[in-house]
PDB file of C-alpha atoms in Angstrom:
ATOM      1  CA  UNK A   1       0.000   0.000   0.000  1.00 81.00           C
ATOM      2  CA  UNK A   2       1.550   3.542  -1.063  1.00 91.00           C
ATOM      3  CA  UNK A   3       0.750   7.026   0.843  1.00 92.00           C
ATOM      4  CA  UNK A   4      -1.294   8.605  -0.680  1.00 92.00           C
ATOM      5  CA  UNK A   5      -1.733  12.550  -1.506  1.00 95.00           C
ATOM      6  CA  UNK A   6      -1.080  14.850   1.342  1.00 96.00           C
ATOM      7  CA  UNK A   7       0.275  11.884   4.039  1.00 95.00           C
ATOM      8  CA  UNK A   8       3.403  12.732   5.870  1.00 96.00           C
ATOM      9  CA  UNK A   9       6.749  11.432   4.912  1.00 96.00           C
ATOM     10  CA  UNK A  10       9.549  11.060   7.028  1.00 94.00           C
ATOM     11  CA  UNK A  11      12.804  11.424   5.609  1.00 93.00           C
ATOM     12  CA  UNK A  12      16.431  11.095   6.287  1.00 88.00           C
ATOM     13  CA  UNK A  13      19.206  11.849   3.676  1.00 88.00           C
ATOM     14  CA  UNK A  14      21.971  10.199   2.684  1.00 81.00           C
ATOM     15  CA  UNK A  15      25.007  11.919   3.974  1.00 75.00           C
ATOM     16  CA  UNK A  16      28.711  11.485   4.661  1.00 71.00           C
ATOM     17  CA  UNK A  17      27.982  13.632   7.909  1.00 70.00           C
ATOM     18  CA  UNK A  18      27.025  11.164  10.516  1.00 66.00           C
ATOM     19  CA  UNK A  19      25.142  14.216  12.319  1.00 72.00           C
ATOM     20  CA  UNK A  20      23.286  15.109   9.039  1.00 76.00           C
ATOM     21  CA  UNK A  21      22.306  11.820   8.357  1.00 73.00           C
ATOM     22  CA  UNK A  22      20.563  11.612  11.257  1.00 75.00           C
ATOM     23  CA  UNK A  23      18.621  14.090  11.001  1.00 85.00           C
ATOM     24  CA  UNK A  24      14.834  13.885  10.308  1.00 88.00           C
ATOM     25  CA  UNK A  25      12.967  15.682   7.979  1.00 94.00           C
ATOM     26  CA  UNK A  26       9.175  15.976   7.461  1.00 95.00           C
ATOM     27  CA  UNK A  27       7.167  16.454   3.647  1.00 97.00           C
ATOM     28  CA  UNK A  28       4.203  15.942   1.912  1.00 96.00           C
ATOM     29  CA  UNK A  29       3.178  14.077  -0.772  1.00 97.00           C
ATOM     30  CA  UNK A  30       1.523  16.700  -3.230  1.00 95.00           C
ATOM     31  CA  UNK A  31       0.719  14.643  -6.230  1.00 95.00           C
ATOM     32  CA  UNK A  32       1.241  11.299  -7.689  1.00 95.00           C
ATOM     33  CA  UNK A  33       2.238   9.952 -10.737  1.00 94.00           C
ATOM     34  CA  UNK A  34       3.134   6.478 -12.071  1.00 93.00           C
ATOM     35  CA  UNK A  35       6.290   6.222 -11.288  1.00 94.00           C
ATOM     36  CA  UNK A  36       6.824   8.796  -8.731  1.00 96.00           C
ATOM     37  CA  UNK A  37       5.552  11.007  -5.898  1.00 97.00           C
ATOM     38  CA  UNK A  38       5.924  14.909  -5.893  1.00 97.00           C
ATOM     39  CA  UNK A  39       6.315  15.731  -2.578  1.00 97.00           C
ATOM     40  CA  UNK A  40       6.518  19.552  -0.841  1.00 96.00           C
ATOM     41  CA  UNK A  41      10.359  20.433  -0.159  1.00 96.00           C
ATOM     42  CA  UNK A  42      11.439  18.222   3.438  1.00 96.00           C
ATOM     43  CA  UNK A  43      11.198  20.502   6.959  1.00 95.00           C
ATOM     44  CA  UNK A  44      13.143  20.218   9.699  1.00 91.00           C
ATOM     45  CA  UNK A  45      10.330  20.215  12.243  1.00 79.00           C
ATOM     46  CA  UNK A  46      12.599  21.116  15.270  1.00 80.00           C
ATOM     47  CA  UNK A  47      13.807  24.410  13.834  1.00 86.00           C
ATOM     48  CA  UNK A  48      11.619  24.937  10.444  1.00 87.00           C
ATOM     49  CA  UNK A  49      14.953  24.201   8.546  1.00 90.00           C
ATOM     50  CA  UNK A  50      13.869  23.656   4.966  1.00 93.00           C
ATOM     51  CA  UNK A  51      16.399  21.342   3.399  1.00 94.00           C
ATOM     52  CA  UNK A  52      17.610  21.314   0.145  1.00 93.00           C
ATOM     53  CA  UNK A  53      17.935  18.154  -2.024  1.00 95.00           C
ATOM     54  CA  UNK A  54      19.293  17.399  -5.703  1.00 93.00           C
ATOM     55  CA  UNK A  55      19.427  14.997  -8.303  1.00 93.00           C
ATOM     56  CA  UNK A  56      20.161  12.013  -6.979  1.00 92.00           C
ATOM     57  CA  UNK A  57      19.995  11.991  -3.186  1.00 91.00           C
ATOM     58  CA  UNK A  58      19.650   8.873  -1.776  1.00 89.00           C
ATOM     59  CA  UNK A  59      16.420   9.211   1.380  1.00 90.00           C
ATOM     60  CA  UNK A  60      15.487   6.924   3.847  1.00 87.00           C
ATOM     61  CA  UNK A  61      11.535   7.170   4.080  1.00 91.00           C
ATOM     62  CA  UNK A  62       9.115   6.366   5.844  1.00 91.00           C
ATOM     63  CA  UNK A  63       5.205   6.690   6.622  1.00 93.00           C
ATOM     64  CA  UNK A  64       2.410   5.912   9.227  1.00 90.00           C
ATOM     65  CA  UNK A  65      -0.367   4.359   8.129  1.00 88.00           C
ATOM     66  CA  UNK A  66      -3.252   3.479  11.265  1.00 83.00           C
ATOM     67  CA  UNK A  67      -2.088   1.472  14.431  1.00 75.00           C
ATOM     68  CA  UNK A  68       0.958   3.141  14.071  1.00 77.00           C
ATOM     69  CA  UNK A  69       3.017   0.699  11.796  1.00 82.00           C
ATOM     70  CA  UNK A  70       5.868   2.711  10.238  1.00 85.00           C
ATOM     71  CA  UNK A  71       6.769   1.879   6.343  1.00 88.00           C
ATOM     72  CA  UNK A  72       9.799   1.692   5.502  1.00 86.00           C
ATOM     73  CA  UNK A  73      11.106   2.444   2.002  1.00 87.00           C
ATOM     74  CA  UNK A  74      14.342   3.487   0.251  1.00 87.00           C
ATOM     75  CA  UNK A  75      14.107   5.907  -2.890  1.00 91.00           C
ATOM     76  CA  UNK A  76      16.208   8.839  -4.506  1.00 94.00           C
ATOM     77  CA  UNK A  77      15.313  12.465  -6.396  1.00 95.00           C
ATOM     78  CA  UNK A  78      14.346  12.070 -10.077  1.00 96.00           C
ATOM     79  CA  UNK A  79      14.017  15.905  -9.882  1.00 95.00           C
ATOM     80  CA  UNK A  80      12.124  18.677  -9.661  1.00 95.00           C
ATOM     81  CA  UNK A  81       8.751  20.823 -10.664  1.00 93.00           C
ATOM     82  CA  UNK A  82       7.522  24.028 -10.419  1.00 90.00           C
ATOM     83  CA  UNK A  83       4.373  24.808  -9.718  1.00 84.00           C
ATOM     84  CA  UNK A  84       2.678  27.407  -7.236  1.00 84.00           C
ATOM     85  CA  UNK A  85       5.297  25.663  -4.841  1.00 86.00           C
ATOM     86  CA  UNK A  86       8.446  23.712  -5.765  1.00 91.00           C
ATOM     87  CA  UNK A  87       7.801  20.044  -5.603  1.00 96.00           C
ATOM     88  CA  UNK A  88      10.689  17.388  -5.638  1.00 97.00           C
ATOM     89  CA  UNK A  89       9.941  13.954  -7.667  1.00 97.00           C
ATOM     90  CA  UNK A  90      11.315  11.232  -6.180  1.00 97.00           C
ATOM     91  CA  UNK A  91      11.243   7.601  -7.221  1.00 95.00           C
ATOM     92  CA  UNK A  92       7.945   5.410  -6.159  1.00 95.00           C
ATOM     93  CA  UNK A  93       9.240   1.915  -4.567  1.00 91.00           C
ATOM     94  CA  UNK A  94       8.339  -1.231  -5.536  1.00 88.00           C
ATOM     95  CA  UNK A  95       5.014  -2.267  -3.771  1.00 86.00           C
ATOM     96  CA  UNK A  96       7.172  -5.332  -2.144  1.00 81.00           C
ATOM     97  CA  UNK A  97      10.068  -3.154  -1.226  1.00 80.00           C
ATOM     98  CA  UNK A  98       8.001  -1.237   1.458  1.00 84.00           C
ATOM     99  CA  UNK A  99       8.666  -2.769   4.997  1.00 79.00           C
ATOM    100  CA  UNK A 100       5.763  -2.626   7.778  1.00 74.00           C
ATOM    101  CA  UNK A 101       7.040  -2.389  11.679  1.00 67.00           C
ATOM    102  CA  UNK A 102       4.506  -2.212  13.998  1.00 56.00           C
ATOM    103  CA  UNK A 103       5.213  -0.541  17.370  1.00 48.00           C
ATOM    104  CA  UNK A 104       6.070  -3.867  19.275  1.00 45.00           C
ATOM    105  CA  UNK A 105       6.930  -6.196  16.193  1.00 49.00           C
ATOM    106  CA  UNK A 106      10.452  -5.623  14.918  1.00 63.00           C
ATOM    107  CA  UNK A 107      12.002  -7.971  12.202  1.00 69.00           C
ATOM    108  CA  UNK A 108      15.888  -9.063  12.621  1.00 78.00           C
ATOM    109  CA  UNK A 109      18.605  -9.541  10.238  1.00 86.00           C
ATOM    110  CA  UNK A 110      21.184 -11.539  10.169  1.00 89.00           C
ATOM    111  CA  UNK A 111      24.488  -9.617  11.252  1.00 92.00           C
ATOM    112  CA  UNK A 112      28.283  -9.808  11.836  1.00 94.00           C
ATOM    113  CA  UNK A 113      28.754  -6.549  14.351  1.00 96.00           C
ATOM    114  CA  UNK A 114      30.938  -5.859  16.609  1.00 96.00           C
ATOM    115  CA  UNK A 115      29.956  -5.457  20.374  1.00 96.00           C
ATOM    116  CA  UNK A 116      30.905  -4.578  23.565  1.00 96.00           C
ATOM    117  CA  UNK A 117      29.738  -6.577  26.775  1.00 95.00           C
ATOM    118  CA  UNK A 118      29.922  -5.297  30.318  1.00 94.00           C
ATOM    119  CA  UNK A 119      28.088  -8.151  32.888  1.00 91.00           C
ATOM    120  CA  UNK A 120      27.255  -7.109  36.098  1.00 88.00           C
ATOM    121  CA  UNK A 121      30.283  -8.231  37.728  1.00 89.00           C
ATOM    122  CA  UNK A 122      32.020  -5.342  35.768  1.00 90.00           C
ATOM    123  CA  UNK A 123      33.594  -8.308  33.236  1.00 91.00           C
ATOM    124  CA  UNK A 124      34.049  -6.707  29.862  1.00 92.00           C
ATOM    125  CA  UNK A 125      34.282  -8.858  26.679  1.00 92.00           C
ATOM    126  CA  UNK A 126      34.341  -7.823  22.767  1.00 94.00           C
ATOM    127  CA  UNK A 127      31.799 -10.483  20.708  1.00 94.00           C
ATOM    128  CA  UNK A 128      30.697 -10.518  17.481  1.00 95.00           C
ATOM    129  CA  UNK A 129      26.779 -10.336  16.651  1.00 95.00           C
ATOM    130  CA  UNK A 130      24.515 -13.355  14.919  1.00 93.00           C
ATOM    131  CA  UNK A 131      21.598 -11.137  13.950  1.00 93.00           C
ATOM    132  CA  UNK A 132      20.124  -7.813  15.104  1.00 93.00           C
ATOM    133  CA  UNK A 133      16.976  -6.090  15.606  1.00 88.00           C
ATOM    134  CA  UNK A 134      14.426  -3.922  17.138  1.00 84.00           C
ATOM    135  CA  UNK A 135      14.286  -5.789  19.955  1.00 86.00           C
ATOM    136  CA  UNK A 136      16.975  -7.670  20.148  1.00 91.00           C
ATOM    137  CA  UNK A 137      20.450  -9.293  18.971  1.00 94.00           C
ATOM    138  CA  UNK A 138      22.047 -12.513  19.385  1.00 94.00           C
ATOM    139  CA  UNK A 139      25.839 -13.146  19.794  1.00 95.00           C
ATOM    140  CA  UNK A 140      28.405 -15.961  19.619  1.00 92.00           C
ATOM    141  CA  UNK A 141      30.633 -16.216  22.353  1.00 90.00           C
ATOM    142  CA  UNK A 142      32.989 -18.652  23.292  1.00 88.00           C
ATOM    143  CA  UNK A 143      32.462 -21.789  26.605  1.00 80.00           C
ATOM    144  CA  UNK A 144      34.853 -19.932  28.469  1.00 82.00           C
ATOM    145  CA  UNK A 145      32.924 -16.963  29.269  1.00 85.00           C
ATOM    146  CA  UNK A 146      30.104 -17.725  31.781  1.00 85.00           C
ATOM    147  CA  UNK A 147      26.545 -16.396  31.138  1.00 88.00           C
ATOM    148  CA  UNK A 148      22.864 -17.633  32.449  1.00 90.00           C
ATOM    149  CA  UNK A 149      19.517 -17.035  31.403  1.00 91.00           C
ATOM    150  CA  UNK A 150      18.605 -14.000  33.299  1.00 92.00           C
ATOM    151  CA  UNK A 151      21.347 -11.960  33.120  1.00 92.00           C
ATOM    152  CA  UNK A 152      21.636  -8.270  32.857  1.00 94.00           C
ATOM    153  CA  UNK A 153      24.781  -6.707  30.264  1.00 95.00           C
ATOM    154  CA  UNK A 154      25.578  -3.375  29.679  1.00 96.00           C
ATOM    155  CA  UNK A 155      26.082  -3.303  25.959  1.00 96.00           C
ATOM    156  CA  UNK A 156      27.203  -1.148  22.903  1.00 95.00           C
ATOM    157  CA  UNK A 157      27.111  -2.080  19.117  1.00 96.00           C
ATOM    158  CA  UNK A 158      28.478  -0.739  16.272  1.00 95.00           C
ATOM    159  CA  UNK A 159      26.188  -0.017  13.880  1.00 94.00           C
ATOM    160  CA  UNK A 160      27.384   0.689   9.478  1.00 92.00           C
ATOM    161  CA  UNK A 161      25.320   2.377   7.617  1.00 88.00           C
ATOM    162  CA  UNK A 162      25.373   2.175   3.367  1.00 82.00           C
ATOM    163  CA  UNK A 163      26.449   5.741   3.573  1.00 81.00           C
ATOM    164  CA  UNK A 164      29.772   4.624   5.065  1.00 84.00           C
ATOM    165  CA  UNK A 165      28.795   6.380   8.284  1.00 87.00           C
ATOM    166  CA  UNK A 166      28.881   4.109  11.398  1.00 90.00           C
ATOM    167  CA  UNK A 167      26.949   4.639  15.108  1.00 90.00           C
ATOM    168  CA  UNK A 168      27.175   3.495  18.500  1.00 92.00           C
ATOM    169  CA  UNK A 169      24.495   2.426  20.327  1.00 95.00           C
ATOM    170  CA  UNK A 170      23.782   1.773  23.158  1.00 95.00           C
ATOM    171  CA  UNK A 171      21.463  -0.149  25.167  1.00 96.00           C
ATOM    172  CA  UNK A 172      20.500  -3.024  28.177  1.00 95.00           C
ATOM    173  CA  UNK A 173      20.282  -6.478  27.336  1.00 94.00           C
ATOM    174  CA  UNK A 174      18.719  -9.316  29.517  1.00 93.00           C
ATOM    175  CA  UNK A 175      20.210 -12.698  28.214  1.00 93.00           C
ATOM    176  CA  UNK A 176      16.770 -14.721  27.625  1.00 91.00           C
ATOM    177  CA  UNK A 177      18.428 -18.232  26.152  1.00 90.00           C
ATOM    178  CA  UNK A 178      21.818 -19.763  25.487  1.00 92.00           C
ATOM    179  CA  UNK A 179      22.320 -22.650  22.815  1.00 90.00           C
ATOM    180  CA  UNK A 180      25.340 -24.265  22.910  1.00 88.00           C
ATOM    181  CA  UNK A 181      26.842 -24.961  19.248  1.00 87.00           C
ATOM    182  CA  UNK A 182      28.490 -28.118  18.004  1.00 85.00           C
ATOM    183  CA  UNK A 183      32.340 -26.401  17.953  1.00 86.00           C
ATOM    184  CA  UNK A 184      31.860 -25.811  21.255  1.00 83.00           C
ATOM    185  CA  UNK A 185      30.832 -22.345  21.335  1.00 89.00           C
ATOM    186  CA  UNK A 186      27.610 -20.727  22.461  1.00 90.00           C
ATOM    187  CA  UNK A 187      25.345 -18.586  21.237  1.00 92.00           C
ATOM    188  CA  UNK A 188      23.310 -15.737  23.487  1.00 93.00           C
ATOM    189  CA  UNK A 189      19.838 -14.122  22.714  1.00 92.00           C
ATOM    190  CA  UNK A 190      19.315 -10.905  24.141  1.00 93.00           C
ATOM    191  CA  UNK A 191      16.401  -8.820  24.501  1.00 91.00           C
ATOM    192  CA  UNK A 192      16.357  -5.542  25.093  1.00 92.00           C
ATOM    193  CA  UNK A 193      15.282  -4.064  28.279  1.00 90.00           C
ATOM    194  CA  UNK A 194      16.364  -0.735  28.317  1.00 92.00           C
ATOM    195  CA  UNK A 195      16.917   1.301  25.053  1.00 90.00           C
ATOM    196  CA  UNK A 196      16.248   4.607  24.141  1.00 88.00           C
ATOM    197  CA  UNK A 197      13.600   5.406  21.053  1.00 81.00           C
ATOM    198  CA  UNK A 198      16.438   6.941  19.136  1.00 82.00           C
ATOM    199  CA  UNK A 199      19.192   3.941  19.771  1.00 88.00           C
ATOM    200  CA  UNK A 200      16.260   1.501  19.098  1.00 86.00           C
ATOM    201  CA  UNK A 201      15.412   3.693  15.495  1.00 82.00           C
ATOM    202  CA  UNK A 202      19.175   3.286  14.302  1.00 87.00           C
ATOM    203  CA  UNK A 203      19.214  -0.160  14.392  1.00 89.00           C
ATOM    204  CA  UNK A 204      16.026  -0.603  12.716  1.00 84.00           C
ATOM    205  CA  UNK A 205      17.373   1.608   9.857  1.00 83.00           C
ATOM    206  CA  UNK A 206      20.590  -0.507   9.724  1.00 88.00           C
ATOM    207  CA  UNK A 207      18.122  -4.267   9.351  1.00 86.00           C
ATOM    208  CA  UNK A 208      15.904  -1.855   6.821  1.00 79.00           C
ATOM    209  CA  UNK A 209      19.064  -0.972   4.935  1.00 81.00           C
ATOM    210  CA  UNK A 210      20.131  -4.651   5.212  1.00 81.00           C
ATOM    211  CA  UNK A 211      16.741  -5.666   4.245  1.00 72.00           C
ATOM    212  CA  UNK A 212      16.707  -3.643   1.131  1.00 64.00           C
ATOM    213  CA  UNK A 213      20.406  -4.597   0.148  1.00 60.00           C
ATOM    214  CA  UNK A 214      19.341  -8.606   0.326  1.00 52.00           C
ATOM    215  CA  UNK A 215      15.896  -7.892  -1.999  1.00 51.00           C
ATOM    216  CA  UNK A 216      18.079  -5.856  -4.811  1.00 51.00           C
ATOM    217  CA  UNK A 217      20.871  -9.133  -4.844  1.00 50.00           C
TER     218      UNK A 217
END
């Protein structure tokens, strides 16, 4: 299901500027056409910032559509037209690229990250990730180190984007199984007990991203 004519867009632009790329812009869609939307030029709602785009920006996009589910899609500027205001075409996704997350329902992806541990004994160990997502990640670890079901780590991940810029975040993990692996190592599931909304949205962009890269293979 696309938005449709004057729905809200979210937007976040590809940029070499980790701060910049972080930032979230709002439009609307003004008119439709086939093959793309024409949508009013993106607004920094925190400051009224208008933002400037050109041919060929990469966005990150999404839109709310009722119970709250956020849809995801990725698309770039086709150009522009000018009307009683200046609109800016960008490229309509394919119907199956668009991702749904609902509020409590996030999707993971597998995923070979790097991350810190800190238990509660004040033990610190680097691990690599098995998968990621909104509310949780998994990581291999070897027999040595000593976890139970239960347990509360401190944790940071790092987190590439396709724009080459990379985040940390941040966030508490409660271990909810182990599995121990035929070579002898084990492998954690986490779930996330304490994470900020804005830690929580940058990992959901990187399994998005991830998502997108595996559908155009």
């Amino acid at each position: 299901m696309y938005p449709k004519i004057n729905e809200y867009l979210y937007i976040q632009v590809a940029s070499s500027d980790a701060a910049e790329a972080e930032v979230e812009y709002r439009s609307r869609i003004a008119e439709t056409e086939d093959d793309a939307f024409l949508i009013e030029i993106p607004m920094q709602e925190s400051d009224g910032r208008l933002k400037r785009l050109f041919m060929g920006d990469e966005l990150s996009v999404y839109f709310i559509t009722e119970g709250g589910i956020k849809n995801y899609f990725n698309t770039h500027v086709l150009g522009f037209k000018e009307d009683v205001i200046r609109m800016v075409r960008i490229q309509k996704p394919e119907a199956d690229s668009i991702f749904k997350i609902q509020r409590r329902s996030f999707f993971r992806v597998n995923a070979d990250l790097e991350l810190a541990v800190k238990d509660s004994f004040g033990k610190r160990f680097l691990v690599r990730t098995d998968d990621i997502g909104g509310g949780g990640t998994s990581f291999l670890v070897d027999h040595q180190v000593k976890l139970e079901v239960g347990a509360k780590l401190s944790c940071w991940v790092l987190v590439p984007y396709r724009n080459g810029s990379i985040e940390h975040v941040d966030f508490e993990g409660e271990v909810v199984r182990i599995k121990k692996l035929e070579n002898g190592r084990q492998l954690a599931m986490l779930k996330f007990v304490a994470i900020t909304d804005n830690e929580r949205q940058k990992i959901i962009r990187y399994c998005f991203e991830r998502q997108f890269d595996f559908r155009n293979r």
